[in-house]
Short mmCIF file of C-alpha atoms in Angstrom, two decimals:
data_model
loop_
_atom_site.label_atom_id
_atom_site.label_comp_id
_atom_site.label_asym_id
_atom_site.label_seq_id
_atom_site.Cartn_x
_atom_site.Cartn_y
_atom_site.Cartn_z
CA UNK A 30 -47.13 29.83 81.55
CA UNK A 31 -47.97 33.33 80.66
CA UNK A 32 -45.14 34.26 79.16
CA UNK A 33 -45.28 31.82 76.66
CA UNK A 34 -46.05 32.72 72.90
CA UNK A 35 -45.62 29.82 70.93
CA UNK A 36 -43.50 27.28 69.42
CA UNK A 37 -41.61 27.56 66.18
CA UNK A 38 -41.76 23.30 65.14
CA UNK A 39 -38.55 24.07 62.90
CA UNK A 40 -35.71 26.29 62.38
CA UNK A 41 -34.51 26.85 58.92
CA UNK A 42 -35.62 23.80 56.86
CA UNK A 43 -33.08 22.25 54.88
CA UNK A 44 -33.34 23.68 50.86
CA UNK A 45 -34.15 19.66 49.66
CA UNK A 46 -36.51 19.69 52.30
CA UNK A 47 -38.33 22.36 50.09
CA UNK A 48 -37.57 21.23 46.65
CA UNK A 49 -37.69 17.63 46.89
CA UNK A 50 -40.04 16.58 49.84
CA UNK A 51 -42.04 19.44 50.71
CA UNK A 52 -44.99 16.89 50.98
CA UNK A 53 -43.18 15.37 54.27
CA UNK A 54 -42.56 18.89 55.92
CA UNK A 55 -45.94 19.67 55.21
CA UNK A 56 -46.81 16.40 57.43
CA UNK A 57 -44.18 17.17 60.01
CA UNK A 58 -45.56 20.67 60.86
CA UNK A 59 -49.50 19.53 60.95
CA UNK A 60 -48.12 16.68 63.08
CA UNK A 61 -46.30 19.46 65.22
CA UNK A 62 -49.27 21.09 65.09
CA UNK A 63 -51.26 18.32 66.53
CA UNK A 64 -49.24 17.89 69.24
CA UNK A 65 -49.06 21.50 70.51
CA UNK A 66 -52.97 22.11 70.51
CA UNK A 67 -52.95 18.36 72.78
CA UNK A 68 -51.54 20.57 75.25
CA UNK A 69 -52.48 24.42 74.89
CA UNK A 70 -55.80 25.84 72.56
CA UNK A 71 -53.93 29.26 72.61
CA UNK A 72 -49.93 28.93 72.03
CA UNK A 73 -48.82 30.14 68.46
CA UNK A 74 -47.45 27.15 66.36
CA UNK A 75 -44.85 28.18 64.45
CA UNK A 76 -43.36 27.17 60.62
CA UNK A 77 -40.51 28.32 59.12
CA UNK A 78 -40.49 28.92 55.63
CA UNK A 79 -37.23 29.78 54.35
CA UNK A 80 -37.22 30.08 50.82
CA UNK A 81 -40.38 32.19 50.51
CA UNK A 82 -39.08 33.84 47.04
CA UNK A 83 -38.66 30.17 45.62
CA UNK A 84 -41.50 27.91 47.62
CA UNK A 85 -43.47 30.26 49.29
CA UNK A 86 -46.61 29.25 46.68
CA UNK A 87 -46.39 25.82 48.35
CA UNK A 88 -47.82 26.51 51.51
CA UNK A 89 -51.11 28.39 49.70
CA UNK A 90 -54.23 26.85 51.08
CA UNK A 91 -52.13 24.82 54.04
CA UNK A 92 -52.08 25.48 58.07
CA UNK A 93 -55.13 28.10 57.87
CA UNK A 94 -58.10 28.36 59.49
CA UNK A 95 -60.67 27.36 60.36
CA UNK A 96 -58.46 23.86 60.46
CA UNK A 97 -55.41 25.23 61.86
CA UNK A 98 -55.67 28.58 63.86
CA UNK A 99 -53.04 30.68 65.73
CA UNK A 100 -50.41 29.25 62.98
CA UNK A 101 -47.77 32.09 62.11
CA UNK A 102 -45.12 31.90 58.93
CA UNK A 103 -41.71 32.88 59.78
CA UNK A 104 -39.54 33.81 57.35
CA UNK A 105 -35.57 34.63 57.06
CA UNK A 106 -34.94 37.20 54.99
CA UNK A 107 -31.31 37.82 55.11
CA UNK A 108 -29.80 40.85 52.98
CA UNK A 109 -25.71 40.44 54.41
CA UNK A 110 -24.06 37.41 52.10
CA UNK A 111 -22.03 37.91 49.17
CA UNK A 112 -21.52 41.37 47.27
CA UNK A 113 -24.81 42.68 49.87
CA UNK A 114 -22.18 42.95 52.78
CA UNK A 115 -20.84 45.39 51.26
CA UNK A 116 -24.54 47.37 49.59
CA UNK A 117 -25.08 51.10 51.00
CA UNK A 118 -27.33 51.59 53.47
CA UNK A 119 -29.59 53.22 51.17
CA UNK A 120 -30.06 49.84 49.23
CA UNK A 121 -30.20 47.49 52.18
CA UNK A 122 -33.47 50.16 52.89
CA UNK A 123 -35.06 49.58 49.84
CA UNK A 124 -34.73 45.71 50.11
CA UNK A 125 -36.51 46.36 53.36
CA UNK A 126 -39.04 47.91 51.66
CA UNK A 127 -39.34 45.52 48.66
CA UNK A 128 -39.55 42.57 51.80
CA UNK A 129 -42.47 44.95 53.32
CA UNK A 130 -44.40 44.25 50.25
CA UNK A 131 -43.72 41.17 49.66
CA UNK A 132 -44.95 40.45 53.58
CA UNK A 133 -48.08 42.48 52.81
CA UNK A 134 -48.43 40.44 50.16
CA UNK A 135 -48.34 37.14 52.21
CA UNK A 136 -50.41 38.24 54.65
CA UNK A 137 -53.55 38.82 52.25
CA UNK A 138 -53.52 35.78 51.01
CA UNK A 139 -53.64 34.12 54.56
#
């Protein structure tokens, strides 16, 4: 269909998911992967990589090309919990622009 992008294989991975078994998500989204290119060569495939400040050197090296291609990271970056719901706006900005480089950052290396 055209207006499909893609499909994100998980939302929010559990933290022990991470820490303890990232070996199995990593198995789960190339098996995810798998499966979406049996039926489209063009649709985005989707991972979710929530901790990105605490795992995010795990997925070096995985899901890029040439192997896997059209593969996007998403990450949650969430700047509301705890004493941050109550931040200025002036330092909810510069998180945004600390997350900018961190995302710049990502992006080189992929």
């Amino acid at each position: 269909h055209p207006n499909l992008l893609g499909f994100e294989l998980l939302n929010e991975p559990a933290w022990n998911l991470e820490q303890n078994n990232h070996d199995d998500l990593l198995a789960y989204y190339r098996d995810g992967y798998a499966a979406v290119r049996q039926y489209s060569a063009s649709a985005l495939v989707i991972f979710n990589e929530l901790y990105a400040n605490d795992f995010g050197h795990r997925w070096d090296g995985e899901l890029t090309e040439p192997d896997y291609y059209n593969v996007v990271m998403d990450t949650h970056n969430y700047d509301c919990f705890g004493d941050r719901a109550s931040a200025s706006s002036w330092s909810h900005e510069q998180t945004a622009r600390d997350w900018a480089g961190s995302i710049d950052n990502l992006q080189r290396q992929y």
